Tab-separated table of C-alpha atoms in Angstrom:
chain	number	residue	atom	x	y	z
A	9	MET	CA	-118.462	-7.335	-256.806
A	10	LYS	CA	-119.796	-7.115	-260.513
A	11	GLN	CA	-120.811	-10.759	-260.481
A	12	GLN	CA	-122.538	-10.326	-257.104
A	13	ILE	CA	-124.642	-7.430	-258.468
A	14	ILE	CA	-125.669	-9.407	-261.619
A	15	SER	CA	-126.491	-12.312	-259.397
A	16	ASP	CA	-128.676	-10.252	-257.082
A	17	VAL	CA	-130.526	-8.660	-260.088
A	18	VAL	CA	-131.194	-12.015	-261.677
A	19	GLN	CA	-132.336	-13.535	-258.300
A	20	GLN	CA	-134.899	-10.684	-257.864
A	21	MET	CA	-136.267	-11.142	-261.395
A	22	LEU	CA	-136.790	-15.005	-260.969
A	23	PRO	CA	-140.563	-14.567	-260.320
A	24	HIS	CA	-141.089	-12.356	-263.396
A	25	LEU	CA	-138.995	-14.013	-266.275
A	26	ASP	CA	-138.527	-17.422	-267.731
A	27	ASN	CA	-135.161	-19.235	-267.969
A	28	ALA	CA	-134.419	-17.964	-271.473
A	29	GLN	CA	-135.160	-14.337	-270.482
A	30	LEU	CA	-133.045	-14.720	-267.391
A	31	LYS	CA	-130.164	-15.840	-269.384
A	32	GLU	CA	-130.545	-12.949	-271.803
A	33	LEU	CA	-130.752	-10.576	-268.820
A	34	GLN	CA	-127.591	-11.882	-267.468
A	35	LYS	CA	-125.786	-11.466	-270.819
A	36	VAL	CA	-127.000	-7.754	-271.130
A	37	LEU	CA	-125.834	-7.011	-267.559
A	38	GLU	CA	-122.436	-8.586	-268.137
A	39	TYR	CA	-121.860	-6.527	-271.290
A	40	ALA	CA	-123.246	-3.364	-269.804
A	41	LEU	CA	-120.862	-3.681	-266.827
A	42	LEU	CA	-117.837	-4.775	-268.957
A	43	GLY	CA	-114.947	-2.532	-268.100
A	44	CYS	CA	-116.608	-0.915	-265.194
A	45	GLU	CA	-114.881	-0.927	-261.901
A	46	ILE	CA	-117.357	-1.236	-259.012
A	47	THR	CA	-116.559	-0.737	-255.369
A	48	LYS	CA	-118.725	-1.065	-252.323
A	49	GLN	CA	-118.211	-0.658	-248.610
A	50	GLU	CA	-119.037	-4.338	-248.090
A	51	GLU	CA	-117.117	-4.640	-244.854
A	52	LYS	CA	-118.866	-1.729	-243.258
A	53	GLU	CA	-122.231	-2.857	-244.352
A	54	LYS	CA	-121.554	-6.355	-243.076
A	55	ALA	CA	-120.250	-5.073	-239.740
A	56	ASN	CA	-123.335	-2.841	-239.312
A	57	GLU	CA	-126.137	-5.132	-240.579
A	58	ASN	CA	-125.279	-8.685	-239.605
A	59	PRO	CA	-125.471	-8.303	-235.809
A	60	LYS	CA	-128.618	-6.382	-236.060
A	61	LEU	CA	-130.311	-9.111	-238.204
A	62	VAL	CA	-129.324	-11.792	-235.800
A	63	ASP	CA	-130.465	-9.648	-232.852
A	64	ASP	CA	-133.803	-9.018	-234.552
A	65	PHE	CA	-134.390	-12.727	-235.202
A	66	VAL	CA	-133.559	-13.703	-231.647
A	67	ALA	CA	-136.023	-10.981	-230.363
A	68	ALA	CA	-138.748	-12.427	-232.702
A	69	LYS	CA	-138.089	-15.919	-231.285
A	70	ARG	CA	-138.203	-14.647	-227.715
A	71	ILE	CA	-141.589	-13.095	-228.353
A	72	GLU	CA	-142.722	-16.472	-229.703
A	73	GLY	CA	-141.920	-17.901	-226.237
A	74	CYS	CA	-138.673	-19.812	-226.836
A	75	SER	CA	-136.611	-20.353	-223.621
A	76	GLU	CA	-133.367	-18.385	-223.091
A	77	LYS	CA	-131.423	-21.589	-223.467
A	78	THR	CA	-132.911	-22.200	-226.926
A	79	LEU	CA	-132.348	-18.460	-227.843
A	80	LYS	CA	-128.728	-18.886	-226.831
A	81	TYR	CA	-128.318	-21.964	-228.957
A	82	TYR	CA	-129.903	-20.218	-231.897
A	83	ARG	CA	-127.611	-17.135	-231.598
A	84	THR	CA	-124.454	-19.212	-231.184
A	85	THR	CA	-125.245	-21.443	-234.200
A	86	ILE	CA	-126.135	-18.512	-236.505
A	87	GLU	CA	-123.119	-16.370	-235.414
A	88	ALA	CA	-120.802	-19.265	-235.946
A	89	MET	CA	-122.124	-19.546	-239.530
A	90	VAL	CA	-121.910	-15.921	-240.259
A	91	THR	CA	-118.343	-15.723	-239.028
A	92	SER	CA	-117.258	-18.661	-241.089
A	93	ILE	CA	-118.696	-17.561	-244.371
A	94	ASP	CA	-117.790	-13.968	-243.749
A	95	LYS	CA	-120.337	-12.270	-245.840
A	96	ASN	CA	-123.256	-9.954	-245.442
A	97	ILE	CA	-126.159	-12.284	-244.504
A	98	ARG	CA	-128.290	-10.924	-247.390
A	99	HIS	CA	-125.644	-12.183	-249.902
A	100	ILE	CA	-125.269	-15.733	-248.534
A	101	ARG	CA	-126.190	-18.330	-251.156
A	102	THR	CA	-127.050	-21.993	-250.924
A	103	GLU	CA	-123.583	-22.960	-252.055
A	104	ASP	CA	-122.016	-21.031	-249.154
A	105	LEU	CA	-124.232	-22.927	-246.641
A	106	ARG	CA	-123.545	-26.302	-248.133
A	107	SER	CA	-119.954	-25.730	-247.972
A	108	TYR	CA	-120.251	-24.479	-244.390
A	109	LEU	CA	-122.127	-27.550	-243.252
A	110	THR	CA	-119.789	-30.020	-244.994
A	111	ASP	CA	-116.642	-28.185	-243.474
A	112	TYR	CA	-118.250	-28.112	-240.106
A	113	GLN	CA	-119.026	-31.873	-240.164
A	114	SER	CA	-115.489	-32.659	-241.305
A	115	LYS	CA	-113.821	-30.337	-238.726
A	116	HIS	CA	-115.895	-31.358	-235.674
A	117	GLN	CA	-116.610	-34.940	-236.725
A	118	SER	CA	-120.266	-34.148	-235.947
A	119	SER	CA	-123.132	-36.688	-236.302
A	120	ARG	CA	-125.731	-36.344	-238.871
A	121	VAL	CA	-128.270	-35.338	-236.120
A	122	THR	CA	-126.111	-32.404	-235.253
A	123	ILE	CA	-125.763	-31.162	-238.714
A	124	ASP	CA	-129.424	-31.410	-239.386
A	125	ASN	CA	-130.007	-29.438	-236.055
A	126	ILE	CA	-127.886	-26.717	-237.525
A	127	ARG	CA	-129.682	-26.920	-240.829
A	128	ARG	CA	-132.928	-26.488	-239.044
A	129	ILE	CA	-131.913	-23.443	-237.226
A	130	LEU	CA	-130.413	-21.859	-240.318
A	131	SER	CA	-133.624	-22.677	-242.146
A	132	SER	CA	-135.636	-20.875	-239.362
A	133	PHE	CA	-133.439	-17.896	-239.635
A	134	PHE	CA	-133.372	-17.561	-243.324
A	135	SER	CA	-137.143	-18.194	-243.579
A	136	TRP	CA	-137.717	-15.342	-241.148
A	137	LEU	CA	-135.570	-12.996	-243.183
A	138	GLU	CA	-137.577	-13.992	-246.201
A	139	ASP	CA	-140.838	-13.381	-244.293
A	140	GLU	CA	-139.517	-9.961	-243.133
A	141	ASP	CA	-138.508	-9.111	-246.854
A	142	TYR	CA	-134.804	-8.867	-246.043
A	143	ILE	CA	-134.048	-11.416	-248.746
A	144	LEU	CA	-136.160	-12.628	-251.769
A	145	LYS	CA	-135.811	-16.305	-251.006
A	146	SER	CA	-134.249	-18.440	-248.277
A	147	PRO	CA	-130.939	-20.089	-249.443
A	148	VAL	CA	-131.785	-23.142	-247.194
A	149	ARG	CA	-134.867	-24.146	-249.238
A	150	ARG	CA	-132.710	-26.345	-251.552
A	151	ILE	CA	-130.814	-27.954	-248.587
A	152	HIS	CA	-132.960	-31.031	-247.644
A	153	LYS	CA	-133.245	-32.724	-244.457
A	154	VAL	CA	-130.289	-34.735	-243.408
A	155	LYS	CA	-131.061	-38.459	-243.380
A	156	THR	CA	-130.242	-39.942	-239.868
A	157	VAL	CA	-130.130	-43.408	-238.501
A	158	THR	CA	-132.844	-44.057	-235.817
A	159	ASN	CA	-131.259	-45.822	-232.796
A	160	ILE	CA	-133.619	-47.514	-230.382
A	161	LYS	CA	-132.535	-45.878	-227.139
A	162	GLU	CA	-132.457	-47.847	-224.041
A	163	THR	CA	-134.964	-47.804	-221.101
A	164	TYR	CA	-134.610	-49.230	-217.531
A	165	THR	CA	-136.096	-52.644	-216.797
A	166	ASP	CA	-138.414	-53.117	-213.802
A	167	GLU	CA	-135.494	-54.997	-212.212
A	168	GLU	CA	-133.069	-52.137	-212.601
A	169	LEU	CA	-135.528	-49.740	-211.151
A	170	GLU	CA	-136.066	-51.781	-208.136
A	171	LYS	CA	-132.377	-52.272	-207.667
A	172	MET	CA	-131.891	-48.560	-207.670
A	173	ARG	CA	-134.605	-48.086	-205.074
A	174	ASP	CA	-133.224	-50.895	-202.829
A	175	ASN	CA	-129.710	-49.485	-202.936
A	176	CYS	CA	-130.449	-45.777	-202.310
A	177	THR	CA	-128.717	-44.960	-198.956
A	178	GLU	CA	-130.335	-41.490	-198.689
A	179	LEU	CA	-134.085	-40.779	-198.397
A	180	ARG	CA	-133.561	-37.950	-200.780
A	181	ASP	CA	-132.060	-40.156	-203.525
A	182	LEU	CA	-134.895	-42.609	-203.116
A	183	ALA	CA	-137.445	-39.780	-203.536
A	184	ILE	CA	-135.669	-38.402	-206.561
A	185	VAL	CA	-135.728	-41.862	-208.225
A	186	ASP	CA	-139.397	-42.393	-207.510
A	187	MET	CA	-140.298	-38.864	-208.823
A	188	LEU	CA	-138.448	-39.208	-211.982
A	189	ALA	CA	-139.824	-42.760	-212.612
A	190	SER	CA	-143.410	-42.119	-211.836
A	191	THR	CA	-143.893	-38.542	-213.325
A	192	GLY	CA	-141.780	-38.524	-216.337
A	193	MET	CA	-140.827	-34.888	-215.669
A	194	ARG	CA	-137.609	-33.342	-217.104
A	195	ILE	CA	-134.799	-32.977	-214.628
A	196	GLY	CA	-134.766	-29.268	-215.215
A	197	GLU	CA	-138.404	-29.114	-214.271
A	198	MET	CA	-137.839	-31.126	-211.077
A	199	VAL	CA	-134.952	-28.967	-209.685
A	200	LEU	CA	-137.221	-25.963	-209.755
A	201	LEU	CA	-140.033	-27.472	-207.659
A	202	ASN	CA	-140.615	-26.280	-204.175
A	203	LYS	CA	-142.167	-28.250	-201.242
A	204	ALA	CA	-145.281	-25.985	-201.544
A	205	ASP	CA	-145.788	-27.088	-205.197
A	206	ILE	CA	-146.567	-30.691	-204.138
A	207	ASN	CA	-150.309	-31.580	-203.664
A	208	PHE	CA	-150.161	-34.908	-201.679
A	209	ASN	CA	-153.776	-35.424	-201.512
A	210	GLU	CA	-154.159	-35.478	-205.341
A	211	ARG	CA	-150.558	-36.855	-205.898
A	212	GLU	CA	-149.802	-34.091	-208.355
A	213	CYS	CA	-147.788	-30.997	-208.865
A	214	ILE	CA	-147.370	-28.170	-211.432
A	215	VAL	CA	-144.126	-27.822	-213.259
A	216	PHE	CA	-142.838	-25.189	-215.624
A	217	GLY	CA	-141.720	-26.855	-218.845
A	218	LYS	CA	-140.094	-25.481	-222.018
A	219	GLY	CA	-141.161	-22.069	-223.030
A	220	ASP	CA	-142.354	-21.460	-219.379
A	221	LYS	CA	-145.511	-23.465	-219.913
A	222	GLU	CA	-147.322	-24.893	-216.951
A	223	ARG	CA	-148.628	-28.470	-216.830
A	224	ILE	CA	-149.619	-30.874	-214.126
A	225	VAL	CA	-147.729	-34.117	-213.518
A	226	TYR	CA	-148.733	-37.021	-211.402
A	227	PHE	CA	-146.761	-39.388	-208.967
A	228	ASP	CA	-147.671	-42.817	-207.602
A	229	ALA	CA	-148.382	-43.861	-204.073
A	230	ARG	CA	-144.894	-45.044	-203.520
A	231	ALA	CA	-143.280	-41.754	-204.664
A	232	LYS	CA	-145.776	-40.004	-202.291
A	233	ILE	CA	-144.469	-42.025	-199.192
A	234	HIS	CA	-140.889	-41.658	-200.020
A	235	LEU	CA	-141.217	-38.071	-200.630
A	236	GLN	CA	-143.114	-37.372	-197.429
A	237	ASN	CA	-140.473	-39.450	-195.647
A	238	TYR	CA	-137.758	-37.291	-197.057
A	239	ILE	CA	-139.407	-33.970	-196.316
A	240	ASN	CA	-140.190	-35.018	-192.796
A	241	SER	CA	-136.529	-35.899	-192.214
A	242	ARG	CA	-135.165	-32.475	-193.190
A	243	THR	CA	-134.147	-29.948	-190.553
A	244	ASP	CA	-133.456	-27.013	-193.058
A	245	ASP	CA	-135.911	-24.342	-193.924
A	246	ASN	CA	-135.059	-24.082	-197.608
A	247	PRO	CA	-138.330	-24.038	-199.634
A	248	ALA	CA	-136.789	-26.194	-202.383
A	249	LEU	CA	-138.181	-29.728	-202.721
A	250	PHE	CA	-134.641	-31.171	-203.197
A	251	VAL	CA	-131.529	-29.806	-201.546
A	252	THR	CA	-127.922	-30.907	-201.095
A	253	LEU	CA	-127.157	-33.399	-198.216
A	254	ARG	CA	-124.855	-31.113	-196.395
A	255	SER	CA	-125.124	-27.540	-194.890
A	256	PRO	CA	-126.008	-24.969	-196.101
A	257	TYR	CA	-128.554	-27.249	-197.823
A	258	GLU	CA	-128.929	-25.370	-201.053
A	259	ARG	CA	-131.343	-26.106	-203.895
A	260	ILE	CA	-129.796	-29.120	-205.755
A	261	LYS	CA	-128.724	-28.609	-209.327
A	262	ILE	CA	-129.092	-30.688	-212.474
A	263	GLY	CA	-125.452	-31.611	-212.414
A	264	GLY	CA	-125.718	-32.875	-208.718
A	265	ILE	CA	-128.475	-35.251	-209.523
A	266	GLU	CA	-126.699	-36.547	-212.775
A	267	VAL	CA	-123.579	-37.313	-210.748
A	268	ARG	CA	-125.462	-39.005	-207.928
A	269	LEU	CA	-127.423	-41.248	-210.376
A	270	ARG	CA	-124.139	-42.110	-212.196
A	271	GLU	CA	-122.622	-43.259	-208.887
A	272	ILE	CA	-125.672	-45.366	-208.146
A	273	GLY	CA	-125.493	-46.968	-211.634
A	274	LYS	CA	-121.866	-47.671	-211.326
A	275	VAL	CA	-122.307	-49.455	-207.965
A	276	LEU	CA	-125.071	-51.581	-209.338
A	277	ASN	CA	-123.370	-52.124	-212.840
A	278	ILE	CA	-126.301	-50.570	-214.628
A	279	GLU	CA	-125.303	-48.906	-217.788
A	280	LYS	CA	-126.132	-45.234	-218.758
A	281	VAL	CA	-127.980	-44.197	-215.627
A	282	HIS	CA	-129.134	-40.574	-216.300
A	283	PRO	CA	-132.252	-38.546	-215.463
A	284	HIS	CA	-133.697	-38.495	-219.090
A	285	LYS	CA	-133.792	-42.317	-219.300
A	286	PHE	CA	-136.470	-42.314	-216.634
A	287	ARG	CA	-138.667	-40.070	-218.928
A	288	ARG	CA	-138.015	-42.358	-221.837
A	289	THR	CA	-138.962	-45.468	-219.713
A	290	LEU	CA	-142.290	-44.046	-218.399
A	291	ALA	CA	-143.176	-43.098	-222.065
A	292	THR	CA	-142.323	-46.597	-223.390
A	293	MET	CA	-144.279	-48.202	-220.461
A	294	ALA	CA	-147.291	-46.003	-220.992
A	295	ILE	CA	-147.493	-46.794	-224.608
A	296	ASP	CA	-147.036	-50.637	-223.920
A	297	LYS	CA	-149.933	-50.570	-221.494
A	298	GLY	CA	-152.274	-48.868	-224.025
A	299	MET	CA	-152.174	-45.097	-222.932
A	300	PRO	CA	-153.456	-42.983	-225.769
A	301	ILE	CA	-150.591	-41.019	-227.365
A	302	GLU	CA	-152.379	-37.736	-227.146
A	303	GLN	CA	-152.626	-38.105	-223.322
A	304	LEU	CA	-148.947	-39.173	-223.062
A	305	GLN	CA	-148.132	-36.128	-225.165
A	306	GLN	CA	-149.814	-33.751	-222.680
A	307	LEU	CA	-148.277	-35.716	-219.731
A	308	LEU	CA	-144.768	-35.190	-221.096
A	309	GLY	CA	-145.355	-31.635	-222.213
A	310	HIS	CA	-144.502	-32.017	-225.901
A	311	LYS	CA	-145.686	-29.424	-228.421
A	312	ARG	CA	-145.658	-31.985	-231.281
A	313	ILE	CA	-146.841	-35.455	-231.108
A	314	ASP	CA	-143.897	-36.660	-233.284
A	315	THR	CA	-141.585	-35.843	-230.336
A	316	THR	CA	-143.688	-38.082	-228.054
A	317	LEU	CA	-143.460	-40.890	-230.589
A	318	GLN	CA	-139.691	-40.743	-230.447
A	319	TYR	CA	-139.782	-41.210	-226.757
A	320	ALA	CA	-142.034	-44.130	-226.920
A	321	MET	CA	-139.937	-47.078	-228.052
A	322	VAL	CA	-142.050	-50.062	-228.290
A	323	LYS	CA	-140.608	-53.383	-226.800
A	324	GLN	CA	-139.731	-56.109	-229.297
A	325	SER	CA	-141.450	-58.661	-226.912
A	326	ASN	CA	-144.697	-56.825	-227.172
A	327	VAL	CA	-144.437	-56.722	-230.868
A	328	LYS	CA	-143.862	-60.667	-230.849
A	329	GLN	CA	-147.127	-61.034	-228.645
A	330	ALA	CA	-149.109	-58.844	-230.843
A	331	HIS	CA	-148.107	-60.698	-233.965
A	332	ARG	CA	-149.256	-64.005	-232.376
A	333	LYS	CA	-152.537	-62.410	-231.214
A	334	TYR	CA	-153.450	-60.684	-234.387
A	335	ILE	CA	-151.619	-62.547	-237.206
A	336	GLY	CA	-150.031	-65.865	-236.133
């Protein structure tokens, strides 16, 4: 406890003293407290304050417009760290967090991407504590971004998309494939759509993206025809755009679409068929055909353009053609 107090005092004097003065201050404090017995209701303080600080941080992020899913991820990540380190949040140091991240990676065999995601959340949390004057300096400042290997993620070929269309035995599945392929919308956005949201004249619809932000997405003529055929074939009165195939015809869930797409992929021997791959395919195709990155960013609903660039994987064949055109 004495060492903790000395460390706290030295930490708070960092902006006011040079290194030599800080060392002298530490010696003076150690001498002054020598032989003293210091006790503190640490456990009571920790139990009372830690949950409140986490609650306040989550509340601040909610006001900023973060989705409930994101807020839950933030809370779970921070609470796991606090439970593991078992200290008052104000007293957590850089060494504590480094040890926690190292142990977490070893225990869970986590990827570098996962560890960096945890680091980013902890950085956001402790930076907020610093801004709110709960702590003097964020202990995450000296923990640098984790280097990750950039993998070129796969996209669907034109042939694979046509195979999926040709082998859809249900009008609903064909409409789903075309909507995902032509709009690039997130699967979570699509399952929330109602029939009334679709503007067939303009071939567009409004979706609610992350943070409940509205944006317009567009679909092509083929998707329009297949969507109209599907809607006209339905006998239910559910307002949802896509529903289950059997009574009581409830709004289809994300998991239902994921399972259906995997089944189609298995029959056609197409690897890794999932909804998000359609979004990545559209982004790559748009970039290859010369769509300005700023317009693609708006179409996909990304807050940062860096995120859009991660989706747009340039095809190697186009790089070869560009080299011949401009260099070779």
